[in-house]
Coordinates of C-alpha atoms and ligand atoms in Angstrom, one line a residue:
M17 CA -118.1 -114.5 -99.6
T18 CA -117.5 -111.4 -97.7
T19 CA -116.7 -111.3 -94.7
T20 CA -114.6 -108.8 -91.9
S21 CA -112.6 -111.7 -90.1
V22 CA -109.0 -110.6 -89.4
E23 CA -106.9 -113.8 -89.0
E24 CA -102.9 -114.1 -87.9
L25 CA -100.7 -116.6 -89.5
D26 CA -97.0 -116.6 -89.4
V27 CA -97.3 -116.6 -93.7
L28 CA -100.0 -115.2 -95.4
I29 CA -98.7 -116.6 -99.3
V30 CA -101.0 -115.0 -102.2
G31 CA -101.5 -117.1 -105.2
A32 CA -102.7 -120.5 -105.8
G33 CA -100.6 -121.8 -108.6
F34 CA -98.0 -124.0 -108.4
A35 CA -95.1 -122.0 -106.1
G36 CA -98.5 -121.1 -103.5
L37 CA -99.5 -124.4 -103.0
Y38 CA -96.1 -125.9 -103.4
Q39 CA -95.4 -122.8 -100.3
L40 CA -98.6 -124.2 -98.7
E41 CA -97.7 -127.3 -98.3
N42 CA -94.4 -127.0 -96.9
L43 CA -94.6 -124.6 -94.3
R44 CA -97.4 -126.2 -93.0
K45 CA -95.4 -129.1 -92.5
R46 CA -92.9 -126.8 -91.0
G47 CA -95.1 -126.2 -89.0
F48 CA -95.8 -122.6 -89.8
K49 CA -99.5 -121.1 -89.9
A50 CA -99.8 -120.5 -92.7
K51 CA -102.3 -119.7 -95.8
V52 CA -103.3 -118.9 -99.2
L53 CA -105.2 -115.8 -100.9
E54 CA -106.1 -116.6 -104.6
A55 CA -108.0 -114.2 -106.7
G56 CA -110.1 -117.1 -108.8
G57 CA -112.6 -119.4 -108.1
G58 CA -110.6 -122.1 -108.1
M59 CA -106.5 -123.7 -108.0
G60 CA -104.0 -123.6 -110.6
G61 CA -103.2 -120.2 -111.3
I62 CA -102.1 -119.4 -115.1
W63 CA -105.0 -122.2 -115.4
Y64 CA -107.4 -121.0 -113.1
W65 CA -107.5 -117.4 -115.4
N66 CA -106.2 -118.7 -118.6
C67 CA -109.3 -121.2 -119.7
Y68 CA -109.4 -120.2 -123.3
P69 CA -110.4 -121.9 -126.1
G70 CA -107.3 -124.1 -127.4
A71 CA -104.8 -123.6 -124.1
R72 CA -102.3 -125.9 -123.5
V73 CA -98.8 -126.5 -122.0
D74 CA -95.9 -125.7 -123.5
S75 CA -94.1 -128.4 -121.5
E76 CA -94.0 -131.9 -122.1
G77 CA -96.9 -132.8 -118.9
P78 CA -94.3 -135.5 -117.5
I79 CA -91.9 -132.8 -116.1
Y80 CA -94.4 -130.2 -115.7
Q81 CA -96.2 -131.6 -112.3
F82 CA -94.8 -131.5 -108.9
T83 CA -92.2 -134.5 -108.0
R84 CA -93.7 -135.9 -104.7
E85 CA -94.4 -139.2 -105.6
D86 CA -97.6 -139.9 -104.2
L87 CA -98.9 -137.3 -106.1
W88 CA -97.1 -138.8 -109.4
K89 CA -97.5 -142.1 -108.9
D90 CA -101.0 -142.7 -109.2
F91 CA -101.9 -139.6 -111.6
G92 CA -101.0 -139.6 -115.2
F93 CA -101.9 -137.2 -118.2
S94 CA -103.9 -137.9 -121.6
E95 CA -101.7 -136.2 -123.8
L96 CA -98.3 -135.7 -123.5
Y97 CA -98.9 -131.6 -123.6
P98 CA -102.1 -131.6 -121.8
G99 CA -104.9 -129.2 -121.8
W100 CA -106.4 -126.7 -119.5
Q101 CA -108.9 -128.5 -118.8
E102 CA -106.4 -131.7 -117.7
L103 CA -104.6 -129.4 -115.8
R104 CA -107.5 -128.4 -113.4
R105 CA -108.1 -132.3 -113.1
Y106 CA -104.5 -132.4 -111.9
F107 CA -104.9 -129.4 -109.3
A108 CA -108.0 -131.5 -108.4
H109 CA -105.9 -134.3 -107.6
V110 CA -103.0 -132.3 -105.2
D111 CA -105.8 -131.4 -103.9
E112 CA -107.4 -134.7 -102.9
K113 CA -104.2 -136.0 -102.2
L114 CA -102.3 -132.8 -99.7
D115 CA -106.0 -131.2 -98.4
L116 CA -104.6 -127.7 -99.7
S117 CA -107.8 -125.9 -99.9
K118 CA -109.1 -125.7 -96.6
D119 CA -105.9 -123.2 -96.3
I120 CA -107.0 -121.3 -99.2
R121 CA -109.1 -118.7 -99.2
F122 CA -110.9 -118.2 -103.0
N123 CA -112.1 -115.0 -104.7
A124 CA -110.3 -113.1 -102.3
R125 CA -107.9 -110.7 -104.5
V126 CA -105.3 -109.2 -102.1
E127 CA -105.6 -105.4 -102.6
S128 CA -102.8 -103.6 -100.4
A129 CA -100.4 -104.7 -97.6
T130 CA -99.0 -102.8 -95.2
F131 CA -95.7 -103.4 -93.7
D132 CA -95.6 -102.3 -89.6
E133 CA -92.1 -101.5 -88.0
E134 CA -93.4 -101.7 -84.4
T135 CA -94.3 -104.9 -85.3
N136 CA -93.0 -105.9 -87.6
R137 CA -95.6 -107.3 -89.6
W138 CA -97.5 -106.6 -92.5
T139 CA -101.2 -105.8 -92.9
V140 CA -102.9 -107.6 -95.8
E141 CA -106.5 -106.3 -97.2
A142 CA -107.7 -108.4 -99.7
G143 CA -111.5 -108.1 -101.8
D144 CA -113.8 -109.8 -100.0
G145 CA -113.1 -107.6 -96.6
S146 CA -110.6 -109.9 -95.4
T147 CA -107.6 -108.3 -93.0
T148 CA -104.6 -110.7 -92.3
I149 CA -102.0 -109.5 -90.4
C150 CA -98.7 -111.3 -91.3
R151 CA -94.6 -112.2 -90.7
Y152 CA -93.7 -112.8 -93.1
L153 CA -95.7 -112.0 -97.1
V154 CA -94.7 -114.7 -100.2
L155 CA -96.1 -113.0 -103.1
C156 CA -96.5 -116.2 -105.4
T157 CA -98.4 -114.3 -108.7
G158 CA -96.9 -115.8 -111.3
F159 CA -95.2 -113.9 -113.8
G160 CA -98.7 -113.2 -116.1
S161 CA -101.5 -112.1 -113.6
K162 CA -102.3 -109.0 -114.5
P163 CA -103.5 -108.5 -118.7
I164 CA -102.8 -105.5 -120.3
F165 CA -105.6 -104.8 -122.7
P166 CA -104.7 -102.4 -126.0
D167 CA -105.1 -99.2 -126.3
I168 CA -107.3 -99.0 -129.2
P169 CA -109.8 -96.5 -129.7
G170 CA -113.6 -98.4 -129.6
L171 CA -112.5 -101.4 -128.1
D172 CA -115.6 -100.8 -125.2
D173 CA -117.6 -99.8 -127.9
F174 CA -117.7 -103.4 -129.5
E175 CA -121.2 -104.9 -129.4
G176 CA -119.8 -108.5 -129.6
V177 CA -118.4 -110.9 -127.2
S178 CA -114.5 -109.7 -126.6
H179 CA -112.6 -111.0 -123.8
H180 CA -108.5 -111.4 -123.2
T181 CA -107.2 -114.4 -122.9
G182 CA -106.1 -114.1 -120.0
L183 CA -110.1 -113.6 -118.6
W184 CA -111.8 -115.8 -120.7
P185 CA -115.5 -116.6 -119.6
Q186 CA -115.4 -120.1 -117.1
E187 CA -118.1 -120.5 -118.6
G188 CA -116.7 -120.9 -122.1
V189 CA -117.7 -119.1 -125.6
D190 CA -118.7 -120.8 -128.0
L191 CA -116.7 -120.3 -131.6
R192 CA -118.7 -122.2 -134.2
D193 CA -119.5 -120.2 -137.1
K194 CA -118.8 -116.9 -135.8
R195 CA -116.4 -114.4 -137.4
I196 CA -113.8 -114.4 -134.9
A197 CA -111.1 -111.6 -134.9
I198 CA -107.7 -112.5 -132.6
I199 CA -105.7 -109.4 -131.8
G200 CA -102.0 -110.9 -130.8
T201 CA -99.8 -113.2 -131.9
G202 CA -97.4 -115.0 -129.0
A203 CA -98.5 -118.0 -127.8
S204 CA -102.3 -117.4 -126.4
G205 CA -102.8 -115.8 -130.0
V206 CA -101.4 -119.2 -131.6
Q207 CA -103.3 -121.1 -129.2
V208 CA -106.3 -120.0 -129.6
A209 CA -105.7 -119.6 -133.3
Q210 CA -105.9 -123.2 -134.2
E211 CA -108.7 -123.5 -132.5
A212 CA -110.5 -121.3 -133.9
A213 CA -109.8 -122.3 -137.6
K214 CA -111.7 -125.8 -137.0
S215 CA -115.6 -124.3 -136.8
A216 CA -114.9 -120.1 -137.4
S217 CA -116.6 -119.3 -139.8
Q218 CA -114.2 -116.0 -140.5
L219 CA -110.9 -116.0 -139.1
T220 CA -108.9 -113.1 -138.8
I221 CA -106.1 -113.0 -137.2
F222 CA -104.0 -109.2 -136.8
Q223 CA -100.1 -109.8 -136.4
R224 CA -97.7 -106.9 -135.3
T225 CA -94.8 -109.4 -134.5
P226 CA -94.1 -112.9 -136.3
V227 CA -93.9 -115.7 -133.6
Q228 CA -91.9 -117.8 -133.8
A229 CA -93.4 -121.4 -133.4
L230 CA -91.9 -124.6 -133.6
P231 CA -93.4 -127.9 -133.5
M232 CA -95.4 -129.4 -131.3
R233 CA -95.7 -133.0 -130.9
Q234 CA -98.1 -133.9 -129.9
F235 CA -99.4 -137.3 -127.9
D236 CA -102.0 -139.0 -126.5
L237 CA -100.7 -140.9 -123.6
S238 CA -102.2 -144.5 -122.9
D239 CA -102.2 -146.1 -119.6
E240 CA -99.1 -148.2 -120.8
D241 CA -97.6 -144.8 -121.8
N242 CA -97.8 -143.2 -118.7
E243 CA -96.4 -146.3 -116.7
R244 CA -92.9 -146.2 -119.0
I245 CA -92.8 -142.5 -118.5
K246 CA -93.4 -143.5 -114.3
L247 CA -90.1 -145.8 -114.6
D248 CA -87.1 -142.7 -115.0
L249 CA -89.6 -140.2 -113.9
E250 CA -87.1 -139.2 -110.5
E251 CA -84.3 -139.5 -112.7
R252 CA -85.7 -136.7 -115.0
F253 CA -86.4 -134.8 -112.0
S254 CA -83.2 -134.8 -110.4
R255 CA -81.7 -133.2 -113.1
R256 CA -84.2 -130.1 -113.5
G257 CA -81.8 -128.1 -111.4
T258 CA -79.2 -128.5 -113.1
T259 CA -79.7 -127.5 -116.7
F260 CA -80.0 -123.3 -117.8
A261 CA -83.9 -123.8 -118.0
G262 CA -85.0 -126.3 -115.8
F263 CA -86.1 -128.7 -118.3
E264 CA -84.0 -132.1 -118.0
W265 CA -81.7 -131.5 -120.5
D266 CA -79.8 -128.1 -121.5
F267 CA -77.7 -126.7 -124.0
I268 CA -74.9 -128.7 -126.1
P269 CA -72.1 -127.4 -124.8
K270 CA -71.1 -126.4 -127.8
S271 CA -71.1 -123.5 -130.5
A272 CA -73.5 -123.6 -133.9
L273 CA -69.9 -122.5 -135.6
E274 CA -66.8 -124.9 -134.6
V275 CA -69.7 -127.8 -136.3
S276 CA -69.7 -128.8 -139.8
E277 CA -73.0 -127.5 -141.8
E278 CA -73.4 -131.0 -142.1
E279 CA -73.2 -131.8 -138.3
R280 CA -75.3 -128.7 -137.6
T281 CA -78.4 -129.5 -139.5
A282 CA -78.6 -132.7 -138.4
T283 CA -78.8 -131.3 -135.2
Y284 CA -81.3 -129.4 -136.0
E285 CA -83.1 -131.9 -137.9
E286 CA -83.2 -133.8 -134.4
L287 CA -84.0 -130.5 -132.2
W288 CA -86.8 -130.3 -134.7
E289 CA -88.4 -132.7 -133.0
G290 CA -88.7 -132.1 -129.3
G291 CA -90.7 -129.1 -128.9
F292 CA -88.5 -126.5 -126.6
K293 CA -85.2 -128.4 -127.3
F294 CA -85.1 -126.6 -130.8
W295 CA -85.0 -123.4 -128.3
L296 CA -83.5 -124.2 -124.9
G297 CA -81.5 -127.7 -125.7
T298 CA -79.9 -125.5 -128.5
Y299 CA -75.7 -125.3 -129.1
Q300 CA -74.9 -122.8 -126.7
D301 CA -73.9 -120.0 -128.7
V302 CA -77.6 -119.4 -130.3
L303 CA -79.6 -116.6 -127.6
F304 CA -76.5 -114.9 -127.4
E305 CA -74.3 -114.2 -130.4
E306 CA -75.6 -113.2 -133.5
E307 CA -73.8 -115.7 -135.9
A308 CA -74.7 -118.4 -134.0
N309 CA -78.0 -117.0 -133.7
D310 CA -78.7 -116.8 -137.9
T311 CA -78.3 -120.4 -138.3
A312 CA -81.0 -121.3 -136.0
Y313 CA -83.2 -118.4 -137.9
R314 CA -82.7 -119.9 -141.5
F315 CA -83.7 -123.1 -140.1
W316 CA -86.7 -122.4 -138.4
R317 CA -87.9 -119.7 -141.2
D318 CA -86.9 -122.3 -143.9
R319 CA -89.0 -124.9 -142.2
T320 CA -91.9 -123.0 -141.5
R321 CA -91.9 -120.9 -145.0
A322 CA -92.5 -124.8 -146.6
R323 CA -95.6 -125.3 -145.2
I324 CA -97.0 -122.0 -146.6
K325 CA -98.8 -121.5 -149.6
D326 CA -99.3 -118.6 -150.4
P327 CA -95.9 -116.1 -150.9
I328 CA -97.1 -112.9 -149.5
L329 CA -98.3 -114.8 -146.3
R330 CA -95.2 -116.8 -146.3
E331 CA -92.9 -113.4 -145.8
K332 CA -95.2 -112.1 -143.3
L333 CA -95.6 -115.2 -141.2
A334 CA -91.6 -116.1 -141.4
P335 CA -89.2 -113.6 -143.1
L336 CA -86.7 -114.4 -145.5
K337 CA -84.9 -111.5 -143.1
K338 CA -85.7 -111.9 -139.5
A339 CA -87.6 -109.6 -137.5
Y340 CA -85.7 -109.9 -134.2
P341 CA -83.0 -113.1 -133.4
F342 CA -84.5 -116.4 -133.2
G343 CA -85.9 -117.1 -129.8
V344 CA -85.0 -114.0 -127.5
K345 CA -88.8 -113.3 -127.6
R346 CA -90.7 -116.4 -126.7
P347 CA -91.6 -118.9 -129.2
S348 CA -94.7 -120.8 -128.7
L349 CA -96.0 -124.7 -130.2
E350 CA -97.9 -124.9 -133.1
R351 CA -99.1 -128.2 -134.8
T352 CA -101.7 -126.0 -137.1
Y353 CA -100.5 -122.4 -136.8
Y354 CA -99.0 -122.3 -140.3
D355 CA -101.1 -124.2 -142.0
I356 CA -104.5 -122.8 -140.4
F357 CA -103.6 -119.5 -143.0
N358 CA -104.1 -122.5 -146.2
Q359 CA -107.2 -122.3 -145.3
D360 CA -109.9 -120.3 -146.7
N361 CA -111.5 -119.1 -144.2
V362 CA -108.4 -117.4 -142.3
E363 CA -107.3 -114.4 -143.6
L364 CA -103.6 -112.0 -141.5
V365 CA -103.1 -108.7 -141.0
D366 CA -99.9 -107.0 -141.1
L367 CA -101.1 -104.3 -139.0
H368 CA -97.6 -103.2 -140.2
E369 CA -99.2 -102.4 -143.4
D370 CA -102.5 -102.4 -142.3
P371 CA -103.1 -100.9 -138.7
I372 CA -106.2 -100.8 -136.8
E373 CA -107.2 -97.4 -136.4
R374 CA -110.2 -97.5 -134.1
I375 CA -113.0 -100.9 -133.0
L376 CA -116.6 -100.4 -134.2
P377 CA -119.8 -101.5 -132.8
H378 CA -119.9 -104.3 -134.9
G379 CA -116.0 -105.6 -135.8
I380 CA -112.9 -103.5 -136.5
R381 CA -111.5 -100.7 -138.7
T382 CA -108.6 -100.6 -140.2
A383 CA -106.8 -98.6 -143.0
S384 CA -107.7 -100.8 -145.3
G385 CA -111.7 -100.4 -144.4
D386 CA -114.1 -102.3 -142.2
R387 CA -114.5 -106.2 -141.0
E388 CA -117.4 -107.2 -139.5
F389 CA -117.0 -109.9 -136.4
D390 CA -118.8 -111.4 -134.4
I391 CA -115.8 -112.4 -131.8
I392 CA -112.9 -110.3 -131.0
V393 CA -110.3 -112.5 -128.6
L394 CA -107.5 -110.2 -127.0
A395 CA -104.2 -112.0 -126.3
T396 CA -102.1 -109.1 -126.2
G397 CA -100.6 -110.6 -123.5
F398 CA -99.9 -109.3 -119.8
D399 CA -97.6 -106.9 -117.7
A400 CA -95.5 -109.6 -117.2
V401 CA -93.0 -110.2 -114.1
T402 CA -93.9 -107.3 -112.2
G403 CA -97.5 -106.6 -112.8
G404 CA -99.2 -109.2 -110.7
L405 CA -96.9 -107.6 -107.4
T406 CA -97.3 -103.7 -108.7
A407 CA -101.0 -104.6 -109.0
I408 CA -101.4 -105.0 -104.7
D409 CA -101.0 -101.4 -103.3
I410 CA -98.0 -102.2 -101.0
V411 CA -96.2 -100.2 -99.0
G412 CA -92.9 -100.7 -98.0
T413 CA -90.7 -98.6 -94.8
D414 CA -90.3 -95.3 -95.9
G415 CA -94.1 -95.3 -96.4
H416 CA -93.8 -95.7 -100.7
S417 CA -95.5 -98.4 -102.8
L418 CA -93.9 -101.2 -104.8
K419 CA -95.2 -99.7 -108.4
D420 CA -94.2 -96.1 -106.6
K421 CA -90.2 -97.9 -105.8
W422 CA -90.2 -100.1 -109.5
S423 CA -91.8 -97.2 -111.8
N424 CA -88.0 -96.5 -112.7
G425 CA -87.4 -100.2 -113.0
V426 CA -87.0 -103.5 -110.8
E427 CA -84.2 -103.5 -108.4
A428 CA -84.6 -106.8 -106.4
Y429 CA -81.7 -108.5 -104.7
L430 CA -81.3 -112.8 -106.0
G431 CA -84.9 -111.8 -107.5
V432 CA -86.8 -112.5 -104.3
A433 CA -87.0 -109.3 -102.3
T434 CA -85.7 -105.5 -102.2
A435 CA -85.7 -103.0 -99.7
K436 CA -88.0 -101.0 -97.5
F437 CA -90.4 -104.2 -98.1
P438 CA -88.7 -106.3 -95.0
N439 CA -90.2 -109.6 -94.6
M440 CA -91.5 -109.9 -98.1
F441 CA -90.5 -112.6 -100.9
F442 CA -91.5 -113.1 -104.2
L443 CA -91.3 -116.0 -106.1
Y444 CA -91.0 -116.6 -109.6
G445 CA -90.2 -112.6 -109.5
P446 CA -88.2 -110.2 -111.6
Q447 CA -84.5 -111.3 -112.1
S448 CA -85.5 -115.0 -110.6
P449 CA -84.7 -117.5 -113.6
S450 CA -88.8 -116.7 -113.9
G451 CA -89.8 -116.4 -116.9
F452 CA -86.5 -118.8 -118.3
C453 CA -87.7 -121.7 -116.3
N454 CA -90.3 -124.2 -116.0
G455 CA -93.0 -123.1 -113.6
P456 CA -93.1 -126.3 -111.4
T457 CA -88.9 -126.6 -111.1
C458 CA -89.1 -122.7 -110.0
A459 CA -92.1 -123.6 -107.5
E460 CA -89.9 -126.4 -105.7
L461 CA -86.6 -125.0 -106.5
Q462 CA -86.4 -121.4 -105.8
G463 CA -89.6 -122.6 -103.4
D464 CA -87.3 -124.6 -101.2
L465 CA -85.4 -121.2 -101.0
I466 CA -87.2 -118.9 -99.8
L467 CA -89.2 -122.0 -97.0
D468 CA -85.1 -122.7 -95.8
T469 CA -84.8 -118.8 -95.4
L470 CA -88.1 -119.0 -92.9
D471 CA -87.2 -121.8 -91.5
Y472 CA -83.3 -120.0 -90.4
L473 CA -85.1 -116.8 -89.3
R474 CA -86.8 -118.7 -86.9
D475 CA -84.5 -121.2 -86.1
N476 CA -81.8 -118.0 -84.7
G477 CA -84.9 -116.1 -83.2
Y478 CA -85.1 -113.1 -85.8
S479 CA -88.2 -111.8 -86.7
R480 CA -87.1 -109.4 -89.2
I481 CA -85.3 -109.8 -93.0
E482 CA -84.5 -107.1 -95.5
S483 CA -82.5 -106.9 -98.4
E484 CA -80.5 -104.0 -98.6
P485 CA -80.5 -100.7 -101.0
D486 CA -76.8 -102.3 -102.2
S487 CA -77.5 -105.9 -102.9
D488 CA -80.6 -105.1 -105.1
R489 CA -78.9 -102.7 -107.4
N490 CA -75.8 -105.1 -107.5
W491 CA -77.7 -107.9 -108.3
T492 CA -79.8 -105.3 -111.3
S493 CA -76.1 -104.6 -112.6
H494 CA -75.2 -108.3 -112.5
V495 CA -77.8 -109.3 -114.4
A496 CA -77.8 -106.1 -116.5
E497 CA -73.9 -107.6 -117.1
L498 CA -75.6 -110.7 -118.9
T499 CA -78.0 -109.1 -120.1
E500 CA -75.2 -107.1 -122.4
A501 CA -73.7 -110.7 -123.2
G502 CA -77.2 -111.8 -125.3
L503 CA -78.7 -110.6 -127.5
Y504 CA -82.6 -110.2 -125.8
E505 CA -82.2 -106.9 -126.4
K506 CA -83.1 -106.8 -129.7
A507 CA -86.1 -108.1 -129.5
N508 CA -89.4 -105.7 -127.9
S509 CA -90.5 -108.7 -126.0
W510 CA -92.2 -108.8 -122.1
Y511 CA -89.0 -110.7 -121.1
M512 CA -87.6 -106.2 -121.5
G513 CA -90.9 -105.3 -120.3
A514 CA -91.2 -103.7 -124.2
N515 CA -95.2 -104.8 -124.8
V516 CA -96.7 -102.2 -122.0
P517 CA -96.0 -99.0 -122.9
G518 CA -93.7 -96.8 -121.2
K519 CA -92.5 -99.7 -119.1
P520 CA -88.8 -99.1 -118.1
R521 CA -86.1 -101.3 -120.5
Q522 CA -85.2 -104.0 -119.3
L523 CA -84.7 -107.9 -118.4
L524 CA -87.0 -109.4 -116.4
N525 CA -85.6 -112.8 -116.0
Y526 CA -82.7 -114.1 -114.8
P527 CA -80.7 -115.5 -118.0
G528 CA -77.3 -116.7 -116.0
G529 CA -79.2 -120.6 -116.0
L530 CA -80.5 -122.2 -112.9
P531 CA -77.3 -123.6 -111.8
T532 CA -76.0 -119.5 -111.7
Y533 CA -78.9 -118.4 -109.8
F534 CA -78.1 -121.4 -106.8
Q535 CA -74.6 -121.0 -106.9
K536 CA -75.8 -117.4 -106.1
W537 CA -77.8 -117.5 -103.3
S538 CA -75.9 -120.4 -101.9
E539 CA -73.0 -117.9 -101.4
M540 CA -75.8 -115.4 -99.9
A541 CA -76.7 -117.8 -97.8
D542 CA -73.9 -119.9 -96.3
A543 CA -72.3 -116.6 -95.8
G544 CA -74.7 -116.1 -93.4
Y545 CA -77.6 -114.5 -95.8
K546 CA -75.1 -111.9 -97.0
G547 CA -76.4 -108.9 -98.5
F548 CA -79.4 -109.1 -95.8
A549 CA -80.5 -107.1 -92.9
V550 CA -81.5 -109.5 -90.6
T551 CA -82.3 -108.5 -87.8
Ligands
N01_608 O1 -98.6 -112.9 -124.4 P1 -96.9 -112.3 -125.7 P2 -99.6 -114.6 -125.0 N1 -102.3 -103.8 -131.3 O2 -96.7 -111.4 -124.6 C1 -99.0 -108.7 -129.4 C2 -96.9 -117.4 -121.8 N2 -98.3 -118.5 -122.3 O3 -100.5 -114.2 -123.7 O4 -95.0 -109.3 -130.4 C3 -101.6 -105.3 -132.0 O5 -96.4 -113.2 -125.9 C4 -97.8 -108.7 -129.3 O6 -97.5 -108.0 -130.7 P3 -96.1 -107.5 -130.8 C5 -95.9 -117.6 -122.8 O7 -94.8 -117.7 -121.6 C6 -97.9 -119.5 -121.9 O8 -99.9 -114.9 -126.3 O9 -96.2 -107.2 -129.2 N3 -101.6 -106.3 -131.3 C7 -97.9 -110.4 -129.2 O10 -97.6 -110.4 -130.8 C8 -96.2 -116.4 -123.2 O11 -95.1 -115.9 -123.6 C9 -98.2 -120.2 -123.0 O12 -96.0 -107.1 -131.6 C10 -100.3 -106.1 -130.1 C11 -99.4 -110.8 -128.6 O13 -99.7 -109.3 -128.3 C12 -96.8 -115.2 -122.3 O14 -97.1 -116.2 -121.6 C13 -99.8 -119.8 -124.0 C14 -101.0 -105.1 -129.3 C15 -99.0 -110.3 -127.0 O15 -98.1 -111.8 -126.8 C16 -97.6 -114.4 -122.6 O16 -98.1 -114.9 -123.9 C17 -100.4 -119.0 -123.5 C18 -101.6 -104.3 -129.7 N4 -101.9 -102.3 -129.1 C19 -98.9 -118.0 -122.9 N5 -100.4 -105.1 -127.9 C20 -98.5 -122.1 -122.7 O17 -97.3 -123.0 -122.1 C21 -100.1 -106.6 -128.2 N6 -100.4 -107.1 -129.0 C22 -98.7 -122.8 -123.8

């Protein structure tokens, strides 16, 4: 819809994923005039855009939803790890219950936002021609809303079908009997590969770095299962804010090295049954100490290698010597990923040995020769965490854009605000728990902090809040110190911004865990929003 309307609001929310919807519902409840602008044609954020074959959530469905009883009470997932279609059904259910879409403008990509010092308001322009003037701007653009395309010569010359997983066509793509190339082996690449291997005439997976995928123990859930799950769901929800990553379980408060090998192996066997537990429910030093980390890597490696018949592929997919420490680049969950390489229709190209030279009109040329394809899937990831924010031309009080400000690295107080950009908050943003946290947990618990802040400002008659430059810098230094204490820097990952050429190398998620993050927030709020200039 094209429009030239100008609307005045208390709060404009950008993005209709979990975070944006939670803000909308609760701001309305608290009496703020609030609306959402959403670039996509529907709700769900990443579940709107990432509708590629096989896309499904890596967290168990019951813990990957809003905690309001009236929402979960009469909704059940049909699988433990729901697919994108079911997540869309979930969002439709939420909409039906809360009547959210009446306050959402879809197909309205926010293009610019400019702060007016005179009025302490933002003027926001969107691609649908609308202008919004608002007191507060709450950006809920998610960590993965800006896909990145590989810089490979000839990409535009391909005459077959080619899509990025994060911009998959809503009408879908038929993979049956096609010759398919997948570039990228992160969570998205793994999921498409598993699906494509079922019916493609030929599937070629181009791997730059081996993923460390963990077993997804998928189950169908019956009505009875769902009823049983609901019995202790509230208790599970209540534990989320007390754990490192916002799940209902946490790290084991022991070193992997203080227990006997027998005990450690028994623990790893148990964790191996539980999705991300092997990653975020393991011994507390695995992500921080190399020797402890090695014990997890060896277990993962040996379990994985046992499934791959060809010794050369075995070494490429799960090398004896680790390519990077276990779990400091995001693992994925898989069901058949390592088995498909035993099929005749699946091939792996190791890009270190056989790099892509160019894309051809009908295929891909690598150093070793040409291959023909009908479909090229770009599973090459996102300009993560910051990309969705800097894609908007946001101009603060000194006339500089957010993109310029962060061109040498992010500075963001408590991961929610940055100096010179008053009355603007970002959720699930840089240097907040973000990518280390279960999405709906952050949407609600970090979301409440923003809601409380807006209440505080209104209740005290303030009209402007802005983080101070020193607060930004100190928070960023704190994150840097925590980063140095761990192993994250030893991998090139989107966590570190290392997947985007030229992006400053810096941990973009808060590595101290949720409880510490909340404690730091409380100290700030209890001290009268210390570190923010409030007027
Ligand atoms: O992206 P990624 P993703 N030439 O950045 C490779 C979430 N998610 O979309 O590792 C060749 O992880 C790149 O190689 P390398 C989840 O948080 C969740 O898969 O940089 N290859 C890598 O293999 C996840 O972490 C779910 O060496 C190139 C891949 O592309 C995040 O989204 C599902 C290349 C990109 O992997 C991002 O996952 C899906 C090039 N030029 C995603 N450029 C679920 O919950 C990049 N690569 C299930």
